[in-house]
XYZ file of C-alpha atoms in Angstrom:
605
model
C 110.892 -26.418 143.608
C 108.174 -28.417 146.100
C 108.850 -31.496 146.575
C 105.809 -34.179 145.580
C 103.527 -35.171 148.555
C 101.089 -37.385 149.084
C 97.407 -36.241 149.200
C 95.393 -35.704 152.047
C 92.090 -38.104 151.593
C 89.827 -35.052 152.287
C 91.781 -33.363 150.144
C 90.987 -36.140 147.355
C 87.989 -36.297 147.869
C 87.078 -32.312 147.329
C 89.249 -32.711 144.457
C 86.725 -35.715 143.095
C 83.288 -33.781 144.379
C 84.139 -31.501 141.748
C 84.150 -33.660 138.771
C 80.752 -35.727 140.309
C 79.222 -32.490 142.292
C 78.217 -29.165 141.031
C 75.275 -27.935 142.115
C 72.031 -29.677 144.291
C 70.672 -31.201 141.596
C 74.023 -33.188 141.182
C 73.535 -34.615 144.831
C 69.809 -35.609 144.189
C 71.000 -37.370 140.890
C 74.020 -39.673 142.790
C 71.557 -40.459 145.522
C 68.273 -41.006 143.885
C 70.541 -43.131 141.677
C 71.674 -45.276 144.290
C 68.342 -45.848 145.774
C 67.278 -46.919 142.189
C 69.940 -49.577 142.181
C 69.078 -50.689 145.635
C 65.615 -51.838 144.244
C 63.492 -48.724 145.717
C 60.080 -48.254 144.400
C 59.251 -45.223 146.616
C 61.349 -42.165 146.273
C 61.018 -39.027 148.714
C 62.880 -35.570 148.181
C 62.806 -32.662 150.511
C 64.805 -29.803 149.329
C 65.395 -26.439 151.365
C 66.932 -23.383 149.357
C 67.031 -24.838 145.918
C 69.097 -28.330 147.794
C 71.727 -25.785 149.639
C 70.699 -25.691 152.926
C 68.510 -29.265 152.508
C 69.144 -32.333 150.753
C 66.830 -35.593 152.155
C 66.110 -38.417 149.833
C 64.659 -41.278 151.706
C 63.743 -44.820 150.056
C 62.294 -48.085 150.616
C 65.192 -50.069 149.152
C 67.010 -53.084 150.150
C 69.616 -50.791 153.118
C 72.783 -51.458 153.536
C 74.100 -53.592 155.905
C 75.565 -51.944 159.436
C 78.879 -53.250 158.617
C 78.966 -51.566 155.219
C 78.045 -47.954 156.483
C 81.209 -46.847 157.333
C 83.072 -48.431 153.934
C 80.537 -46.658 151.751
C 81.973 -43.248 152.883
C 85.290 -44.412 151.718
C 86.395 -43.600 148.319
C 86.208 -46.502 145.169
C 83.851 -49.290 147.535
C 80.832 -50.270 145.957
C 78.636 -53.321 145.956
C 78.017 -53.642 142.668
C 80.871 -54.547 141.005
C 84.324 -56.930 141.678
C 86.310 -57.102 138.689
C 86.767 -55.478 134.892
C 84.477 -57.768 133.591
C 81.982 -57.042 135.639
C 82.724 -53.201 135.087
C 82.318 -53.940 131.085
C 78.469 -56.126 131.657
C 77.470 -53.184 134.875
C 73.745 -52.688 134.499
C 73.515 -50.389 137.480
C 73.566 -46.290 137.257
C 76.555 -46.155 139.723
C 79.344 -48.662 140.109
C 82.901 -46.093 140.954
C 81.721 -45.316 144.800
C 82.445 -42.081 144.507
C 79.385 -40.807 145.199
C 78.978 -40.775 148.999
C 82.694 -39.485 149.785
C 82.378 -36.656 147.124
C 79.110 -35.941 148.516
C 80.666 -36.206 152.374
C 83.395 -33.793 151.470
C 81.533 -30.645 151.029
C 78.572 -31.402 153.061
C 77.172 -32.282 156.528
C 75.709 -35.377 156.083
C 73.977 -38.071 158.033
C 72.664 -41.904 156.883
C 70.381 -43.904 158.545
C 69.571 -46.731 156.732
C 67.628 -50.050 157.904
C 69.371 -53.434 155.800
C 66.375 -55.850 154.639
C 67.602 -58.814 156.700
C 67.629 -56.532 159.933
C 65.674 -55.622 162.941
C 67.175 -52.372 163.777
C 68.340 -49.433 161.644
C 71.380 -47.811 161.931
C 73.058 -44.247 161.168
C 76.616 -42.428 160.769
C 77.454 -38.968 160.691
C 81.171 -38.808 158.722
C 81.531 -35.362 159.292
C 81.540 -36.075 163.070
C 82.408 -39.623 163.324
C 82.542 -42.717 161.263
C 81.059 -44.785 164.136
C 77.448 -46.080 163.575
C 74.359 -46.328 166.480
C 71.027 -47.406 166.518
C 68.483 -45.451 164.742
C 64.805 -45.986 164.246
C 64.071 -45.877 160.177
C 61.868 -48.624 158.238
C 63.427 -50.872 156.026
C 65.534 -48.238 153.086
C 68.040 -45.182 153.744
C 67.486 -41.962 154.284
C 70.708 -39.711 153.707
C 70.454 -36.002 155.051
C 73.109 -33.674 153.419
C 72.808 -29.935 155.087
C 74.710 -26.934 154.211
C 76.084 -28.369 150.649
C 79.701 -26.862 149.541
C 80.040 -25.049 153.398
C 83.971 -25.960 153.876
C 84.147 -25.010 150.037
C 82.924 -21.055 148.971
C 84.610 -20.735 146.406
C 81.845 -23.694 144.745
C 78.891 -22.305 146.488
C 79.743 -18.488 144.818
C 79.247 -20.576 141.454
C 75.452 -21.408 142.296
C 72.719 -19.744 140.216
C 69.875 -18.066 141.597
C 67.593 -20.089 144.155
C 65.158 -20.086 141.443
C 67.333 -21.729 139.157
C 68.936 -24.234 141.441
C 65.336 -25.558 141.587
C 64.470 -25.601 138.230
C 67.957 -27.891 138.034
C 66.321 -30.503 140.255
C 62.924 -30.725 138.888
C 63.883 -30.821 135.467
C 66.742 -33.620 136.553
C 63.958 -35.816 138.336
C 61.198 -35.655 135.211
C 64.143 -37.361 133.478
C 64.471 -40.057 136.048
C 61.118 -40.634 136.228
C 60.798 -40.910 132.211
C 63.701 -43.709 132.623
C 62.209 -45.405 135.717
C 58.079 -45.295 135.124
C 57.837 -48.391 137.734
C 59.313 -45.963 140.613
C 57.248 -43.734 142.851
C 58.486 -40.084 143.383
C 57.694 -37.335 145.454
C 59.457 -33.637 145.307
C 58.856 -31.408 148.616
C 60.211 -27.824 148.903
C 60.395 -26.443 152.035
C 57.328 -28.915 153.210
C 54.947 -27.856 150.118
C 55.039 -30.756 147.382
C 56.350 -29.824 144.346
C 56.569 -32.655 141.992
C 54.614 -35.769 142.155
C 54.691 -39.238 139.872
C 53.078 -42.444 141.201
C 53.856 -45.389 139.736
C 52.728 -45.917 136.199
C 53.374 -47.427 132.928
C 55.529 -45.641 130.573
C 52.961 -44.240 128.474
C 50.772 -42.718 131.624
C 54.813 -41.420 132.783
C 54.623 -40.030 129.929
C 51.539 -38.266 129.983
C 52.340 -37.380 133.623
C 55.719 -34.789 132.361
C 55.085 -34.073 128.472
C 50.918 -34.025 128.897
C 48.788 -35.706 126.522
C 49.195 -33.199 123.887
C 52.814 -34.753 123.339
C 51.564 -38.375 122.678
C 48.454 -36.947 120.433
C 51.637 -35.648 118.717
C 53.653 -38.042 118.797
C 54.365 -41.971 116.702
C 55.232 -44.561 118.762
C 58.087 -46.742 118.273
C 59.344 -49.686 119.611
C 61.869 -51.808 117.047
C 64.408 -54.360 117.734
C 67.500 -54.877 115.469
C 69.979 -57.586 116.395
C 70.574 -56.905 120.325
C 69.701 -53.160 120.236
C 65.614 -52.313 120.776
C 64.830 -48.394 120.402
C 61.442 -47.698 122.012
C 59.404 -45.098 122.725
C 57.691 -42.016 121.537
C 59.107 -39.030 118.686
C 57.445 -36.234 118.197
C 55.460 -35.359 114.420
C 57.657 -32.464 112.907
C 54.821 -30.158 112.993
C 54.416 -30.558 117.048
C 58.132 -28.837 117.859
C 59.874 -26.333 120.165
C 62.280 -23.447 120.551
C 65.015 -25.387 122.945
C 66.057 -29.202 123.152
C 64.757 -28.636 126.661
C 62.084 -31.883 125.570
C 64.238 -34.069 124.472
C 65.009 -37.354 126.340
C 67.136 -40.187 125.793
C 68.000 -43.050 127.446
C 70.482 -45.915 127.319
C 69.557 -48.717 129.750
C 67.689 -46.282 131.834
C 70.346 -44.311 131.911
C 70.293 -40.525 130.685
C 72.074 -40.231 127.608
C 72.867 -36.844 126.001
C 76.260 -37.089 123.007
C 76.800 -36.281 119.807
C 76.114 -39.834 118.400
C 72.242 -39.953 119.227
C 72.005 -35.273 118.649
C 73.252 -36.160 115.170
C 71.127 -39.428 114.121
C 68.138 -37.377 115.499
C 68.461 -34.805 113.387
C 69.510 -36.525 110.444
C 66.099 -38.413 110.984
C 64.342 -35.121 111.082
C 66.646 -33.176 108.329
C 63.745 -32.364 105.671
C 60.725 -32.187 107.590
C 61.224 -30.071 111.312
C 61.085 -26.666 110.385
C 64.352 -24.019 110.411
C 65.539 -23.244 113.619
C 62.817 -25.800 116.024
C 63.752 -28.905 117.951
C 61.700 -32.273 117.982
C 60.541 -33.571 120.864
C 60.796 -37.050 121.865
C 60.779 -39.597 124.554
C 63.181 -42.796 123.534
C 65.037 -45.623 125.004
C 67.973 -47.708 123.576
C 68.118 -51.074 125.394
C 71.679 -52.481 124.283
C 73.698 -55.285 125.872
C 76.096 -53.164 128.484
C 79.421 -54.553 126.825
C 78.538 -52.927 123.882
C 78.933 -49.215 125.633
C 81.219 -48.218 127.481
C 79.431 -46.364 130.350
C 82.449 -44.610 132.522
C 83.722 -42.285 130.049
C 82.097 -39.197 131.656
C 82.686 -38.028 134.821
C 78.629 -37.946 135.293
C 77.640 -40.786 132.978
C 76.025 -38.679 130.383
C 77.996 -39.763 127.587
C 79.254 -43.054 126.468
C 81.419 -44.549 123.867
C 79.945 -47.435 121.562
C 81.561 -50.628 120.206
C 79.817 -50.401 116.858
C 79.236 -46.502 116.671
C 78.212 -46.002 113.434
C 76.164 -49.446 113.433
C 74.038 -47.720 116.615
C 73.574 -44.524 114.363
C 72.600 -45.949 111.581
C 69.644 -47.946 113.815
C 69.235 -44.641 115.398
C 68.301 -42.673 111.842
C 66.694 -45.542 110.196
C 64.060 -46.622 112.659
C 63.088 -43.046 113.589
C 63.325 -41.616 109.903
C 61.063 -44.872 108.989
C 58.867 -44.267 111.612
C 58.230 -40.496 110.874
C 57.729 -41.168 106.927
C 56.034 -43.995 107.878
C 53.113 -41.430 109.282
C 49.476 -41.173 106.927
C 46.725 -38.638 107.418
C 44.266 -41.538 109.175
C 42.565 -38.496 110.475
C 43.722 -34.956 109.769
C 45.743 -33.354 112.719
C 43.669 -31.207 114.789
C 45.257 -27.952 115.644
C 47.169 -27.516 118.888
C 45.415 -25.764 121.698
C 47.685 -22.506 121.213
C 46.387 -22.130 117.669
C 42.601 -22.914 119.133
C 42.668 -20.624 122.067
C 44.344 -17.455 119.773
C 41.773 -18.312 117.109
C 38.814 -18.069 120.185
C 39.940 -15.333 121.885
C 39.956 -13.045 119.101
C 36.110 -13.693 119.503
C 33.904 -11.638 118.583
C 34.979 -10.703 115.064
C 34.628 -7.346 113.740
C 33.102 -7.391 110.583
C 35.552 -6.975 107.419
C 35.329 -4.674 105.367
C 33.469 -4.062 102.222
C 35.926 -6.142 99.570
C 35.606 -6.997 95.869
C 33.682 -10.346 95.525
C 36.358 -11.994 93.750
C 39.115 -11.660 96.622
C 37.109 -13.885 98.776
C 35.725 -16.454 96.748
C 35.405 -20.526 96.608
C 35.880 -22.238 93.325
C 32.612 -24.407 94.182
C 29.022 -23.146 95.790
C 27.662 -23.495 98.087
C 29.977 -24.824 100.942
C 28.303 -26.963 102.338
C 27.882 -30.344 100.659
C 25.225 -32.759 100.333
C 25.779 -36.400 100.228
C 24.567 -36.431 96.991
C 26.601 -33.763 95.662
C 29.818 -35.780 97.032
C 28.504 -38.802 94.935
C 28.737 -36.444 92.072
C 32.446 -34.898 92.786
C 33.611 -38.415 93.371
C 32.515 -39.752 90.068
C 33.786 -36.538 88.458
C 37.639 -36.698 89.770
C 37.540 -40.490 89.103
C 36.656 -38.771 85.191
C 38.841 -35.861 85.543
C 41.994 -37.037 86.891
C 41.606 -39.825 83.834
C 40.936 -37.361 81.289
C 42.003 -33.757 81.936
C 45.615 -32.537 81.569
C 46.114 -29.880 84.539
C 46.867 -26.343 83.561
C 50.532 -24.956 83.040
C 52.604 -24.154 84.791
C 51.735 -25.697 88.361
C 51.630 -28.570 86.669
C 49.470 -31.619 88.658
C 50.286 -33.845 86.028
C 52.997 -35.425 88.532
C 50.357 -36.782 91.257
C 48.953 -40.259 90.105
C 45.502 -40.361 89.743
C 42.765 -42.340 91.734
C 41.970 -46.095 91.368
C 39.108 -46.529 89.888
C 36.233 -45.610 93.105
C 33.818 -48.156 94.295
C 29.877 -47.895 94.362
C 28.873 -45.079 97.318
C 27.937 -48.438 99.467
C 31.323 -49.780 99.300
C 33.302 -46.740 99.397
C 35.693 -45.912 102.321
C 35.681 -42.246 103.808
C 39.178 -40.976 103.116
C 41.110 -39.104 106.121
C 41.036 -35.408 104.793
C 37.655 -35.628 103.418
C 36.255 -34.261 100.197
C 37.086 -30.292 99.159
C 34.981 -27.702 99.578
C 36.358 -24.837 97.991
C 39.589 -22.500 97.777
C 40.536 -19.720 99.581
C 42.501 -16.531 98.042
C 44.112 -19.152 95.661
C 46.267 -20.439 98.685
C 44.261 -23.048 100.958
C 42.013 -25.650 100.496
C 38.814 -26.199 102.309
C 37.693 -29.600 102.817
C 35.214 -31.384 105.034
C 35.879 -34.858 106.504
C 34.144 -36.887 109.336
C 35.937 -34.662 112.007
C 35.144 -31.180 110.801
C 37.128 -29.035 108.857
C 40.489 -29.474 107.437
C 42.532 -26.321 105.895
C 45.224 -27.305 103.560
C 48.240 -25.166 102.225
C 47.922 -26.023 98.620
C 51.600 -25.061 97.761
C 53.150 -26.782 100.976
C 51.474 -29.885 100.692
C 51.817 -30.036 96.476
C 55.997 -29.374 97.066
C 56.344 -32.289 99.767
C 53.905 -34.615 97.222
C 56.778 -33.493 94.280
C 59.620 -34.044 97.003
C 59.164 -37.620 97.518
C 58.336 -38.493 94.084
C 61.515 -37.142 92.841
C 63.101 -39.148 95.456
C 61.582 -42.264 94.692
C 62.650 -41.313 90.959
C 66.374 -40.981 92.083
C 66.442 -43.684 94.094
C 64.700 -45.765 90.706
C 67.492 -44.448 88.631
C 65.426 -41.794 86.841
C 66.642 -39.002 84.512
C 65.608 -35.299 85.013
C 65.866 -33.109 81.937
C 68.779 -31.006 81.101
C 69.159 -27.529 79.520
C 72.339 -26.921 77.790
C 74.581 -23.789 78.859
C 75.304 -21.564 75.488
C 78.806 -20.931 77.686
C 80.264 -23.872 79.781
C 80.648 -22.670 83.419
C 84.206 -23.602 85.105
C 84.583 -24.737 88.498
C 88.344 -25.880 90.180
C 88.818 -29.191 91.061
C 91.623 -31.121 92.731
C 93.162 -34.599 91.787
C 91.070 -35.862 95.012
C 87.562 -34.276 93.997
C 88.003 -35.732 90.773
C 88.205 -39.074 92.214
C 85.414 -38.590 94.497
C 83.394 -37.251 91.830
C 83.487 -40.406 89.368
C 82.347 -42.672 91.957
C 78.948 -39.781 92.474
C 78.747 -38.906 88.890
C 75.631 -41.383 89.516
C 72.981 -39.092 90.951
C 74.428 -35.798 89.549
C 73.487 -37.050 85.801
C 70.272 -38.410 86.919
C 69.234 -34.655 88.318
C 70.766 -33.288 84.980
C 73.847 -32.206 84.946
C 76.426 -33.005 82.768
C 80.314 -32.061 82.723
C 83.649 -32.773 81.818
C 87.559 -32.555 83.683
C 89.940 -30.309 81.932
C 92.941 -29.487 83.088
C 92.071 -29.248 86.742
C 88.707 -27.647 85.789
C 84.970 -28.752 85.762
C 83.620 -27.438 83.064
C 79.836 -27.512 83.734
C 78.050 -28.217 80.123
C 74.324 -28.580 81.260
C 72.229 -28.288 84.626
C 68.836 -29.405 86.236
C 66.081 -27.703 83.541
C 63.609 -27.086 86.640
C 66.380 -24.995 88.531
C 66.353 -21.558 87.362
C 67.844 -18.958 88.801
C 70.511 -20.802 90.657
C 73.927 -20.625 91.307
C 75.275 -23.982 90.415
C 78.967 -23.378 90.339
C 77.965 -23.055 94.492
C 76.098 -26.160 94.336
C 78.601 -28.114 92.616
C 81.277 -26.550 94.766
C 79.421 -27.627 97.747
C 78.958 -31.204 96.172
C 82.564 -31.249 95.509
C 83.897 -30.204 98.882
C 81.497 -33.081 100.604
C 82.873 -35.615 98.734
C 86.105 -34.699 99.135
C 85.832 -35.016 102.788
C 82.982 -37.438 103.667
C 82.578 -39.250 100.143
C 80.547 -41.890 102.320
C 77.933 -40.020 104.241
C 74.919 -39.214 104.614
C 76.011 -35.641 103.943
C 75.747 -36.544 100.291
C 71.923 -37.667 101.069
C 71.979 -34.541 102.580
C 72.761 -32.746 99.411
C 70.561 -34.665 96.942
C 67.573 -33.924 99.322
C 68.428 -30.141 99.339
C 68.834 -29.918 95.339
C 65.217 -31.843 95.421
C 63.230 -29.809 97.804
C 64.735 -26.644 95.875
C 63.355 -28.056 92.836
C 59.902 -29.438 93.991
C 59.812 -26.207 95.736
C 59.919 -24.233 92.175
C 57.204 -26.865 90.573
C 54.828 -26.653 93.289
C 51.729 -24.928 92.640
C 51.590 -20.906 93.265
C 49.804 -19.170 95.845
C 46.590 -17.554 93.485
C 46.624 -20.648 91.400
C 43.017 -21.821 90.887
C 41.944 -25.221 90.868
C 39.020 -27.282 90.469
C 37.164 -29.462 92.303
C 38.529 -32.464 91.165
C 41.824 -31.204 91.354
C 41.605 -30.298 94.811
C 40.504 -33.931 95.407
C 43.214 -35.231 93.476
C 45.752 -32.891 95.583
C 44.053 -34.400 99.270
C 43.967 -38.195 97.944
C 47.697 -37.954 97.248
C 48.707 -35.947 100.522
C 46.794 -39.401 101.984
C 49.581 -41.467 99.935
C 52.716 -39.151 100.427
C 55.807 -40.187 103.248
C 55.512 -37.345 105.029
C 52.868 -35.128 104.083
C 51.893 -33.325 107.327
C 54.388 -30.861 106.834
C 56.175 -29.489 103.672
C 60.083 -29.483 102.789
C 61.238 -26.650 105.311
C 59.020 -27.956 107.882
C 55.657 -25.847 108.039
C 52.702 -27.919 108.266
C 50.726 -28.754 105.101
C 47.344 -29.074 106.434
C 45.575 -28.970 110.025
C 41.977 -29.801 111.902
C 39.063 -28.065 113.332
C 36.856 -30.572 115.044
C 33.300 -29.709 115.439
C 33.994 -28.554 118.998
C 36.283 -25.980 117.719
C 33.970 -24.583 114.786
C 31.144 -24.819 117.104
C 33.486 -22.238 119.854
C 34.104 -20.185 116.809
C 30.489 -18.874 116.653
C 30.047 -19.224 120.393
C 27.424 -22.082 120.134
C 26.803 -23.910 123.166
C 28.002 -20.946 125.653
């Protein structure tokens, strides 16, 4: 058996590279780091091959000092801490020093850096020698890493495509500039610039890597609690994508990605992003640094919290607030992808010949006078007073208008006044930005949704319908438990049971949920509790048993309504949490501005 032997230090040091190093873009992120700490506001990067032949970041930061260059290639020296309490208050993105050594061990590298209090610049080339010289460089470092991984194949075999490699480091700097908006950066590959971001605000930052379509999109936040502040910009549910690929997060300007902040995201965003899409958002958490624990990740992207579930409850709260917080002030226009299919199917073929009745609005002619809105207004104010709405899409649920003002003192409401109805299944309605097209049975089942919400949450009873056979469900001595402190919101949705023998015998159930299984609800209820009898999986559950049942109230596609209750439906998608997109997470109505009608037909071309 081998005896145990002491470690060569460049030994170590490969060993360490690959926990910190794995590809180029790992290099940029250490040193672009580092000249982030060091108070640069001017960034340069010059890549060659994807960062494998070429690494050059050069900075205008405070240097470091002649004396220091040679100790910052050896392994655990840093400036910027001393002791474990200044480890558990460190502010800065690096603190271990492993950095430079890692970096040293599978690369040729060379620093020149100029120290702020000096005349002269300096340089070292560890690969060589660990003795400095004179250099000419302005005040900052420049650090020169060529042939990354050479003494080390086996790494450089596990590189991706050049393409790829790239994509690595320009996707790895938009982040750092999202986190650092102050900071000037510039990306060159192979001389030709590739990236650019001057120094802006965080909003124009913004702008500069998401475009202004994202913060069109998107509700601000900014929201202190205690000493945590969440800021920033999320995305509305309806303005989503296929990857996470657009999702950042930061702690103290530091990239964040764990399972902490994926979860309270999507909790936030459980009933309105539709199946299978990711949000998109742009957010910082600003928390006192002994709060996190920042060095339990080999590359600082995750981090352990003091109060865990107190910094995911902030997490969920302020962003679901923030998201149901959102009102139609002005219908949402539809995205540019939407807009350039609808005009490039220009010019339209004509249709052919159909039935009158298949294409038909409840109300002629479409276009409405002033006068003629006068007269629908004072109608729903008498309609949605007097007239009970026809079974079975019941609108008897959505609370009728306040009583309107003379036309002088009235306000012009965000979706406008109806129109008409198309095929029975949207809504046409005219407001001071053009045209807005509502899905009648998307927008009615969200309206329905958070009603029955409020109702649960205000203790109110649904009906029940009585089973002519009890249905009988197993539970266990711990379910049973679990269930009596829940038997809360179960009765007020309308079920009712009883416990026999190690059996739930189900006696009645919800008298809006037809046809479904609700020995598999209850079984799912039961299991939840069992295991997490305290979170928000049960919300999770309640809000799935409501959108399944506002989902079966909602009005029908080929359900005809009238004026006034089209009006009705628009006023109360003004007054909903939510409304801009329906239970599974398709949008409930969208916007054609006048310049998009007016590209319809071609006018102005």
């Amino acid at each position: 058996m081998s005896r145990i032997q002491q470690l060569p230090n460049a030994l170590i040091n490969q060993i360490a590279a690959g926990e910190v190093i794995e590809r180029p873009a790992s290099v940029v992120k250490e040193i672009v780091e580092n000249a982030i700490d060091a108070g640069a506001t001017q960034i340069q990067i010059d890549i060659e091959e994807a960062g494998s032949k070429l690494i050059r970041v050069r900075d205008n930061g405070s240097g470091i000092h002649p004396e220091d260059l040679a100790l910052a290639f050896s392994t655990h020296a840093t400036s910027k801490i001393r002791s474990f309490e200044d480890l558990e208050h460190v502010r800065t993105l690096g603190f271990r020093g492993e950095a430079l050594p890692s970096i040293a061990s599978v690369s040729k590298t060379l620093l020149t850096s100029r120290f702020e209090a000096n005349d002269h610049a300096y340089k070292i080339v560890p690969y060589i020698s660990m003795d400095i010289s004179p250099a000419a460089h302005p005040q900052g470092t420049t650090i020169e890493i060529r042939d990354l991984f050479y003494n080390t194949p086996a790494r450089k075999k596990f590189l991706k495509s050049e393409r790829t490699e790239r994509q690595h480091i320009t996707q790895l700097l938009e982040r750092i500039a999202l986190s650092h908006s102050h900071v000037q950066f510039t990306l060159n590959n192979h001389g030709k610039l590739l990236a650019q971001y001057g120094g802006d605000n965080p909003e124009a930052r913004v702008t500069s890597v998401l475009g202004e379509d994202f913060l069109e999109q998107a509700v601000p936040i900014d929201v202190q609690n205690g000493d945590m502040r969440l800021w920033g910009w999320v995305g509305l549910p309806t303005y989503h994508h296929l990857n996470a690929d657009k999702q950042y997060f930061f702690i103290n300007g530091r990239t964040i990605r764990d399972k902490i902040i994926a979860h309270a995201i999507k909790q936030a965003y459980q009933d309105v992003l539709y199946h299978g899409r990711q949000p998109i958002f742009v957010l910082q958490l600003d928390i006192p640094p002994e709060l996190i624990d920042v060095n339990a990740h080999p590359q600082k992207q995750e981090v352990r919290y003091r109060e865990a579930r107190l910094t995911h409850d902030f997490l969920y709260s302020t962003i679901n607030h923030a998201l149901r917080a959102v009102r139609p002030t002005t219908a949402p226009t539809a995205t540019s992808e939407i807009s350039a299919k609808i005009i490039s199917e220009q010019p339209v073929k004509p249709s052919p010949p159909r039935q009158q009745t298949s294409f038909q609005y409840t109300t002629s002619p479409v276009r409405t006078t002033r006068h003629q809105l006068n007269e629908t207004r004072a109608y729903y104010q008498w309609a949605s007073q007097t007239q009970a709405p026809p079974a079975p899409a019941s609108l008897s649920s959505i609370s009728p208008l306040p009583n309107l003002e003379p036309e002088s003192q009235i306000e012009e409401h965000p979706l406008g006044y109806a129109l008409g109805q198309v095929h029975g299944i949207f809504i046409l309605a005219e407001n001071a930005n053009g045209l807005v097209i509502v899905d009648m049975h998307a927008a009615h089942e969200r309206i329905l949704y958070e009603k029955m919400k409020a109702q649960l949450a205000q203790k109110a009873v649904g009906e029940s319908q009585k089973l002519l056979i009890a249905q009988t469900l197993p539970i266990s001595a711990a379910q049973e438990e679990a269930l009596t402190e829940q038997t809360e919101w179960l009765t007020q949705l309308g079920y009712r049971w009883r416990i026999e023998t190690g059996e739930l015998l189900i006696d009645a159930v919800p008298a809006i949920l037809k046809k479904v299984d609700h020995r598999q609800i209850l079984a799912d209820v039961l299991t939840e509790l069992e295991y997490y009898p305290n979170s928000k999986q049960i919300e999770r559950l309640q809000n799935q048993i409501l959108s399944t049942i506002s989902c079966h109230k909602a009005i029908r596609a080929h359900h005809r309504l009238s004026l006034s209750e089209m009006n009705q439906l628009l006023r109360d998608i003004e007054n909903t949490p939510a409304a801009g997109q329906c239970n599974h997470g398709r949008p409930t109505y969208t916007q054609l501005n006048e310049e998009q009608l007016n590209a319809l037909f071609m006018r102005g071309q």
